[in-house]
Short mmCIF file of C-alpha atoms in Angstrom, two decimals:
data_model
loop_
_atom_site.label_atom_id
_atom_site.label_comp_id
_atom_site.label_asym_id
_atom_site.label_seq_id
_atom_site.Cartn_x
_atom_site.Cartn_y
_atom_site.Cartn_z
CA UNK A 1 -63.43 74.90 68.87
CA UNK A 2 -61.70 77.86 67.18
CA UNK A 3 -61.25 79.64 70.34
CA UNK A 4 -59.47 76.65 72.11
CA UNK A 5 -57.42 76.32 68.89
CA UNK A 6 -56.25 79.87 69.26
CA UNK A 7 -55.25 79.41 72.92
CA UNK A 8 -53.31 76.58 71.87
CA UNK A 9 -51.55 78.48 69.24
CA UNK A 10 -50.75 81.31 71.70
CA UNK A 11 -49.49 78.80 74.21
CA UNK A 12 -47.02 77.56 71.53
CA UNK A 13 -45.93 80.95 70.60
CA UNK A 14 -45.36 81.65 74.46
CA UNK A 15 -43.15 78.57 74.79
CA UNK A 16 -40.97 79.71 71.74
CA UNK A 17 -40.64 83.15 72.92
CA UNK A 18 -39.50 81.86 76.31
CA UNK A 19 -36.33 80.49 74.52
CA UNK A 20 -33.07 81.79 76.17
CA UNK A 21 -29.91 82.04 74.09
CA UNK A 22 -28.03 82.30 77.53
CA UNK A 23 -29.46 79.04 78.75
CA UNK A 24 -29.08 77.22 75.54
CA UNK A 25 -25.38 78.30 75.35
CA UNK A 26 -24.95 77.02 78.93
CA UNK A 27 -26.13 73.47 77.98
CA UNK A 28 -23.70 73.66 75.09
CA UNK A 29 -20.80 74.64 77.17
CA UNK A 30 -21.85 71.93 79.50
CA UNK A 31 -21.76 69.16 76.92
CA UNK A 32 -18.23 70.41 75.81
CA UNK A 33 -16.75 70.42 79.10
CA UNK A 34 -18.14 66.92 79.85
CA UNK A 35 -16.84 65.87 76.54
CA UNK A 36 -13.27 67.26 77.33
CA UNK A 37 -13.12 65.36 80.45
CA UNK A 38 -13.69 62.17 78.66
CA UNK A 39 -10.14 61.67 77.60
CA UNK A 40 -10.60 58.48 75.62
CA UNK A 41 -13.48 60.07 73.53
CA UNK A 42 -11.19 63.18 72.90
CA UNK A 43 -8.35 60.78 71.94
CA UNK A 44 -10.69 58.70 69.73
CA UNK A 45 -11.81 61.84 67.67
CA UNK A 46 -8.36 62.67 66.64
CA UNK A 47 -6.70 59.01 66.48
CA UNK A 48 -9.35 57.40 64.27
CA UNK A 49 -9.27 59.79 61.42
CA UNK A 50 -5.44 59.87 61.41
CA UNK A 51 -5.31 56.13 61.58
CA UNK A 52 -7.88 55.71 58.76
CA UNK A 53 -5.81 58.08 56.49
CA UNK A 54 -2.63 56.19 57.10
CA UNK A 55 -4.08 52.66 56.62
CA UNK A 56 -6.05 53.58 53.50
CA UNK A 57 -3.38 55.80 52.13
CA UNK A 58 -0.24 53.77 52.67
CA UNK A 59 -0.92 50.33 53.90
CA UNK A 60 -3.64 49.45 51.34
CA UNK A 61 -2.61 48.17 48.08
CA UNK A 62 -4.59 46.05 45.74
CA UNK A 63 -1.68 45.28 43.46
CA UNK A 64 1.01 43.66 45.81
CA UNK A 65 4.55 43.47 44.84
CA UNK A 66 7.64 41.61 45.85
CA UNK A 67 5.91 38.39 46.67
CA UNK A 68 7.85 35.54 48.10
CA UNK A 69 8.84 33.21 45.32
CA UNK A 70 11.15 29.96 45.35
CA UNK A 71 12.70 28.36 42.67
CA UNK A 72 13.24 24.70 41.76
CA UNK A 73 15.82 24.77 39.19
CA UNK A 74 17.02 21.42 37.43
CA UNK A 75 18.60 23.57 34.47
CA UNK A 76 21.23 26.23 34.96
CA UNK A 77 21.81 28.12 31.80
CA UNK A 78 21.77 31.66 30.66
CA UNK A 79 18.34 31.46 29.53
CA UNK A 80 16.73 30.27 32.93
CA UNK A 81 19.01 33.00 34.72
CA UNK A 82 17.71 35.54 32.32
CA UNK A 83 14.05 34.53 33.26
CA UNK A 84 14.76 34.56 36.80
CA UNK A 85 16.39 37.91 36.54
CA UNK A 86 13.37 39.14 34.60
CA UNK A 87 10.93 37.94 37.44
CA UNK A 88 13.00 39.95 40.05
CA UNK A 89 12.93 43.01 37.73
CA UNK A 90 9.23 43.02 37.32
CA UNK A 91 8.89 43.89 41.01
CA UNK A 92 6.10 41.28 41.38
CA UNK A 93 8.29 38.53 42.46
CA UNK A 94 11.06 38.39 45.17
CA UNK A 95 13.09 35.09 44.87
CA UNK A 96 13.71 34.05 48.54
CA UNK A 97 14.81 30.39 48.33
CA UNK A 98 15.72 27.55 46.28
CA UNK A 99 13.95 24.37 46.90
CA UNK A 100 15.53 20.92 46.36
CA UNK A 101 12.17 19.25 45.11
CA UNK A 102 8.42 19.43 44.78
CA UNK A 103 7.61 18.04 48.14
CA UNK A 104 9.38 20.99 49.67
CA UNK A 105 7.70 23.41 47.41
CA UNK A 106 4.19 21.92 48.49
CA UNK A 107 5.21 22.34 52.03
CA UNK A 108 6.39 26.06 51.50
CA UNK A 109 3.13 26.93 49.62
CA UNK A 110 1.01 25.17 52.23
CA UNK A 111 2.74 27.05 55.09
CA UNK A 112 2.51 30.42 53.23
CA UNK A 113 6.10 30.88 53.44
CA UNK A 114 5.95 31.54 49.32
CA UNK A 115 3.24 32.52 47.11
CA UNK A 116 4.90 31.12 43.84
CA UNK A 117 7.26 28.17 43.00
CA UNK A 118 9.10 28.36 39.67
CA UNK A 119 10.01 25.03 38.52
CA UNK A 120 12.57 24.63 35.88
CA UNK A 121 12.86 21.19 34.21
CA UNK A 122 16.18 19.55 33.38
CA UNK A 123 15.89 19.57 29.60
CA UNK A 124 14.57 23.01 29.19
CA UNK A 125 17.63 24.59 27.63
CA UNK A 126 18.19 21.50 25.31
CA UNK A 127 14.49 21.49 24.12
CA UNK A 128 14.71 25.39 23.73
CA UNK A 129 17.58 25.27 21.32
CA UNK A 130 15.84 22.34 19.26
CA UNK A 131 12.81 24.67 18.65
CA UNK A 132 10.47 22.36 20.57
CA UNK A 133 8.91 25.21 22.67
CA UNK A 134 9.45 23.78 26.10
CA UNK A 135 7.70 25.03 29.18
CA UNK A 136 8.40 26.29 32.60
CA UNK A 137 5.98 25.61 35.48
CA UNK A 138 4.89 28.33 37.86
CA UNK A 139 2.71 26.88 40.94
CA UNK A 140 0.82 29.68 42.60
CA UNK A 141 -1.04 29.85 45.97
CA UNK A 142 -4.37 31.07 44.61
CA UNK A 143 -6.28 31.16 47.99
CA UNK A 144 -6.38 34.91 47.42
CA UNK A 145 -6.91 35.29 43.75
CA UNK A 146 -6.57 39.09 44.12
CA UNK A 147 -3.01 38.71 45.55
CA UNK A 148 -1.84 36.56 42.57
CA UNK A 149 -3.65 37.68 39.73
CA UNK A 150 -1.72 40.68 38.52
CA UNK A 151 1.64 38.79 38.93
CA UNK A 152 0.49 35.85 37.01
CA UNK A 153 -0.62 37.99 34.15
CA UNK A 154 2.78 39.60 33.96
CA UNK A 155 4.30 36.23 33.11
CA UNK A 156 3.68 36.32 29.25
CA UNK A 157 5.60 39.61 29.04
CA UNK A 158 8.53 38.05 30.82
CA UNK A 159 8.97 35.36 28.30
CA UNK A 160 9.21 37.88 25.51
CA UNK A 161 11.85 39.97 27.27
CA UNK A 162 14.07 36.93 27.60
CA UNK A 163 13.54 35.90 23.95
CA UNK A 164 14.77 39.57 22.91
CA UNK A 165 17.64 39.45 25.06
CA UNK A 166 19.18 35.76 24.50
CA UNK A 167 17.56 34.83 21.28
CA UNK A 168 19.85 36.62 18.84
CA UNK A 169 22.12 35.93 16.12
CA UNK A 170 21.87 32.40 15.16
CA UNK A 171 19.14 31.72 17.65
CA UNK A 172 17.11 34.54 16.43
CA UNK A 173 15.07 32.04 14.31
CA UNK A 174 13.48 30.68 17.35
CA UNK A 175 12.17 34.14 18.32
CA UNK A 176 9.59 34.03 15.68
CA UNK A 177 5.68 34.50 15.53
CA UNK A 178 5.07 32.11 18.57
CA UNK A 179 6.65 32.42 22.06
CA UNK A 180 10.14 30.66 22.28
CA UNK A 181 8.98 28.76 25.34
CA UNK A 182 5.85 28.74 27.56
CA UNK A 183 4.96 29.37 31.13
CA UNK A 184 2.28 27.09 32.37
CA UNK A 185 0.54 28.28 35.48
CA UNK A 186 -0.77 25.85 38.00
CA UNK A 187 -3.31 27.71 40.49
CA UNK A 188 -3.45 25.51 43.66
CA UNK A 189 -6.00 25.45 46.33
CA UNK A 190 -8.44 27.61 44.41
CA UNK A 191 -7.95 26.93 40.70
CA UNK A 192 -11.21 28.75 39.35
CA UNK A 193 -10.35 31.94 41.40
CA UNK A 194 -13.64 32.03 43.27
CA UNK A 195 -13.46 35.11 45.53
CA UNK A 196 -15.86 33.37 48.06
CA UNK A 197 -13.59 30.60 48.85
CA UNK A 198 -11.24 33.33 50.20
CA UNK A 199 -13.78 35.79 51.72
CA UNK A 200 -16.29 33.61 53.32
CA UNK A 201 -13.57 31.71 55.67
CA UNK A 202 -11.99 35.05 56.48
CA UNK A 203 -15.67 36.18 57.68
CA UNK A 204 -15.62 33.86 60.51
CA UNK A 205 -12.57 35.58 62.13
CA UNK A 206 -14.10 39.06 61.34
CA UNK A 207 -17.54 38.07 62.90
CA UNK A 208 -15.94 36.47 65.88
CA UNK A 209 -13.45 39.24 66.51
CA UNK A 210 -16.13 41.91 66.36
CA UNK A 211 -18.93 40.01 68.47
CA UNK A 212 -16.51 38.55 71.17
CA UNK A 213 -14.46 41.82 71.84
CA UNK A 214 -17.64 43.99 71.81
CA UNK A 215 -19.64 41.57 74.14
CA UNK A 216 -16.87 41.03 76.69
CA UNK A 217 -15.69 44.71 76.30
CA UNK A 218 -18.83 45.82 77.74
CA UNK A 219 -19.01 43.17 80.59
CA UNK A 220 -16.89 45.10 83.26
CA UNK A 221 -18.25 48.59 82.45
CA UNK A 222 -21.80 47.26 82.63
CA UNK A 223 -20.96 46.15 86.23
CA UNK A 224 -19.86 49.61 87.10
CA UNK A 225 -22.64 51.38 85.62
CA UNK A 226 -25.34 49.25 87.12
CA UNK A 227 -23.76 49.63 90.41
CA UNK A 228 -23.02 45.88 90.97
CA UNK A 229 -19.39 46.30 91.00
CA UNK A 230 -19.44 46.63 94.84
CA UNK A 231 -21.05 43.28 95.19
CA UNK A 232 -18.55 41.57 92.81
CA UNK A 233 -15.70 43.20 94.58
CA UNK A 234 -17.05 42.09 98.07
CA UNK A 235 -17.01 38.38 96.95
CA UNK A 236 -13.94 36.32 97.75
CA UNK A 237 -12.74 35.76 94.19
CA UNK A 238 -9.42 36.35 92.70
CA UNK A 239 -9.08 38.40 89.47
CA UNK A 240 -8.37 35.47 87.52
CA UNK A 241 -11.53 33.67 88.49
CA UNK A 242 -13.53 36.91 87.68
CA UNK A 243 -11.75 37.15 84.18
CA UNK A 244 -12.24 33.37 83.21
CA UNK A 245 -15.72 33.35 84.85
CA UNK A 246 -16.98 35.98 82.55
CA UNK A 247 -15.08 34.65 79.47
CA UNK A 248 -16.68 31.13 79.57
CA UNK A 249 -20.43 31.90 78.54
CA UNK A 250 -18.92 33.88 75.36
CA UNK A 251 -16.90 30.65 74.40
CA UNK A 252 -20.10 28.81 73.72
CA UNK A 253 -21.49 31.81 71.87
CA UNK A 254 -18.32 31.85 69.68
CA UNK A 255 -18.64 28.32 68.76
CA UNK A 256 -22.25 28.68 67.67
CA UNK A 257 -21.49 31.45 65.57
CA UNK A 258 -18.55 29.61 64.16
CA UNK A 259 -20.71 26.62 63.37
CA UNK A 260 -23.45 28.94 61.69
CA UNK A 261 -20.62 30.35 59.29
CA UNK A 262 -19.24 26.96 58.55
CA UNK A 263 -22.65 25.66 57.45
CA UNK A 264 -23.19 28.68 55.27
CA UNK A 265 -19.74 28.37 53.84
CA UNK A 266 -20.39 24.73 53.15
CA UNK A 267 -24.01 24.80 51.81
CA UNK A 268 -24.50 28.27 50.51
CA UNK A 269 -21.08 29.14 49.04
CA UNK A 270 -19.67 25.38 48.48
CA UNK A 271 -16.54 26.42 50.01
CA UNK A 272 -14.33 23.12 49.90
CA UNK A 273 -13.55 21.44 53.22
CA UNK A 274 -10.14 19.92 52.36
CA UNK A 275 -8.93 19.79 56.08
CA UNK A 276 -10.27 18.42 59.39
CA UNK A 277 -13.46 19.72 61.12
CA UNK A 278 -11.70 19.15 64.34
CA UNK A 279 -8.71 21.39 63.44
CA UNK A 280 -11.17 23.98 62.53
CA UNK A 281 -12.95 24.09 65.75
CA UNK A 282 -9.85 24.00 67.75
CA UNK A 283 -8.37 26.89 65.58
CA UNK A 284 -11.82 28.67 66.39
CA UNK A 285 -11.61 27.91 70.11
CA UNK A 286 -8.05 29.33 70.21
CA UNK A 287 -9.02 32.65 68.21
CA UNK A 288 -12.25 32.99 70.51
CA UNK A 289 -9.93 32.77 73.73
CA UNK A 290 -7.60 35.50 72.24
CA UNK A 291 -10.45 37.68 71.39
CA UNK A 292 -12.13 37.35 74.58
CA UNK A 293 -9.03 38.38 76.58
CA UNK A 294 -8.98 41.48 74.31
CA UNK A 295 -12.35 42.37 75.31
CA UNK A 296 -11.86 41.63 79.03
CA UNK A 297 -8.58 44.09 78.99
CA UNK A 298 -10.59 46.76 76.92
CA UNK A 299 -13.34 46.55 79.68
CA UNK A 300 -10.84 46.70 82.53
CA UNK A 301 -9.37 49.80 81.12
CA UNK A 302 -12.70 51.73 80.18
CA UNK A 303 -14.74 53.66 82.68
CA UNK A 304 -17.98 53.23 80.87
CA UNK A 305 -19.68 51.45 78.05
CA UNK A 306 -19.21 54.25 75.54
CA UNK A 307 -15.38 54.18 76.10
CA UNK A 308 -15.57 50.47 75.88
CA UNK A 309 -17.12 50.79 72.47
CA UNK A 310 -14.70 53.26 71.21
CA UNK A 311 -11.80 50.99 72.20
CA UNK A 312 -13.34 48.17 70.51
CA UNK A 313 -13.64 49.98 67.37
CA UNK A 314 -10.08 51.20 67.60
CA UNK A 315 -8.95 47.65 67.98
CA UNK A 316 -11.42 46.19 65.31
CA UNK A 317 -10.47 48.64 62.48
CA UNK A 318 -6.64 47.57 62.09
CA UNK A 319 -7.74 43.95 62.47
CA UNK A 320 -9.91 44.08 59.51
CA UNK A 321 -7.57 46.24 57.18
CA UNK A 322 -4.24 44.65 58.23
CA UNK A 323 -4.93 41.04 58.61
CA UNK A 324 -5.29 40.12 55.02
CA UNK A 325 -9.02 39.72 55.05
CA UNK A 326 -9.95 42.75 52.69
CA UNK A 327 -6.73 43.53 51.13
CA UNK A 328 -3.59 41.25 50.16
CA UNK A 329 -1.08 40.93 53.07
CA UNK A 330 1.87 40.90 50.77
CA UNK A 331 0.88 44.22 49.16
CA UNK A 332 1.30 46.12 52.33
CA UNK A 333 4.45 48.03 53.34
CA UNK A 334 6.70 46.40 56.06
CA UNK A 335 5.47 48.55 58.77
CA UNK A 336 1.96 47.51 58.18
CA UNK A 337 2.83 43.93 57.87
CA UNK A 338 4.65 44.23 61.16
CA UNK A 339 1.51 45.64 62.75
CA UNK A 340 -0.56 43.02 61.10
CA UNK A 341 1.66 40.34 62.50
CA UNK A 342 0.69 41.52 66.03
CA UNK A 343 -2.92 41.08 65.49
CA UNK A 344 -4.47 37.55 66.19
CA UNK A 345 -6.98 37.77 63.07
CA UNK A 346 -3.94 37.66 60.72
CA UNK A 347 -3.03 34.23 62.01
CA UNK A 348 -6.49 32.94 62.26
CA UNK A 349 -7.16 33.83 58.62
CA UNK A 350 -4.04 31.86 57.68
CA UNK A 351 -5.29 28.98 59.84
CA UNK A 352 -8.86 28.77 58.68
CA UNK A 353 -8.01 29.27 54.95
CA UNK A 354 -5.00 26.70 55.37
CA UNK A 355 -7.52 24.16 56.80
CA UNK A 356 -10.37 24.49 54.49
CA UNK A 357 -8.72 25.18 51.05
CA UNK A 358 -5.11 23.62 51.50
CA UNK A 359 -6.02 20.71 53.87
CA UNK A 360 -3.14 21.71 56.37
CA UNK A 361 -2.02 19.38 59.13
CA UNK A 362 -0.79 20.24 62.34
CA UNK A 363 2.72 20.67 61.29
CA UNK A 364 1.76 23.21 58.60
CA UNK A 365 -0.54 24.89 61.31
CA UNK A 366 1.85 25.17 64.04
CA UNK A 367 3.67 28.52 62.69
CA UNK A 368 0.34 30.12 62.89
CA UNK A 369 -0.95 28.45 66.31
CA UNK A 370 1.74 29.48 68.63
CA UNK A 371 1.60 33.24 68.08
CA UNK A 372 -2.23 33.13 68.94
CA UNK A 373 -1.39 31.15 72.09
CA UNK A 374 1.38 33.74 73.02
CA UNK A 375 -1.06 36.54 72.34
CA UNK A 376 -3.65 35.21 74.47
CA UNK A 377 -1.30 34.82 77.54
CA UNK A 378 0.18 38.23 77.19
CA UNK A 379 -3.20 40.02 76.67
CA UNK A 380 -4.70 38.08 79.70
CA UNK A 381 -1.63 39.27 81.83
CA UNK A 382 -2.33 42.69 80.78
CA UNK A 383 -6.16 42.30 81.67
CA UNK A 384 -5.05 41.06 85.24
CA UNK A 385 -2.80 44.22 85.60
CA UNK A 386 -5.63 46.50 84.86
CA UNK A 387 -8.19 44.68 86.91
CA UNK A 388 -9.56 47.15 89.44
CA UNK A 389 -9.82 45.83 92.96
CA UNK A 390 -11.47 49.15 94.24
CA UNK A 391 -14.15 51.26 92.75
CA UNK A 392 -11.62 54.01 92.36
#
């Protein structure tokens, strides 16, 4: 037994002694050359780190500023003008409109045109000069507690700044221990600031985007690598028939995933369902179609499944970072918001949160519906443009 063990050990040493540095280096050079010929991979190696640095370094901001704010003012006085000026000077609020009534304010909040509405009552100045400590009302879209939390926390300081500026001389008696007036905050749609109410609906878009794009992104390249593309090209079908035929099975998969997420949101996280279930599924269907067209387009461009996976990740990363899912959309710089407004996940997040938390109807949903429809049509046209009718 020991003799055979010794022979086995000698055989192992012989194998090790047979290693050749020149042969090993040839393999290394071969892999480098093969990698350099794959232009998509080479670009991903340099582009993804640069893109991550730009997004995380410049675009991501958990303390958003200059958020759109509207004013309903029934009292125009130096005190109200000073408070509005103090809101602007705080950098948290950007006054974009003056609304006529509460109905217009609720519509603007529901459609996401503004995040805050300052409501100044008609008798505010009169009650202030009487020392009755009147109150201003600030209504906030609290669907994303992170986006509005810091701004609402700054309101008490604004009250004191107005009092120090305007309550002087004979009016100094009103600037005593208690604030001269109050700011009452009404957090709409998510009054308790539950983070899951914002995150869980957004997860539907993230999961659908990742799975739909990835699965369809591999469909065409799988045909090439398995050698079945010749058979597909030999069949009397048009490019649009191939594209839509490959998309249809994944629509059913996407609806099943959407149903699982909705059930979990309702029964595990108790997310409120303020809107229509039919509207939820129609919005999901529209987003699934948009995501599948992206996957088919990437699949038509890529030469193999590795390239398709790389292109999928390159598409998915800006979606998850710039769509308002992880970080407040209003906290991003204008160039990042511009990119975010080109991505379908941005509009789907607004749709699903608007339906579930705000109970939005079709009129409120339309500003985010038509961009998804336009995106789907444009990307499908690009997919048809890159569809390869030959194997070259």
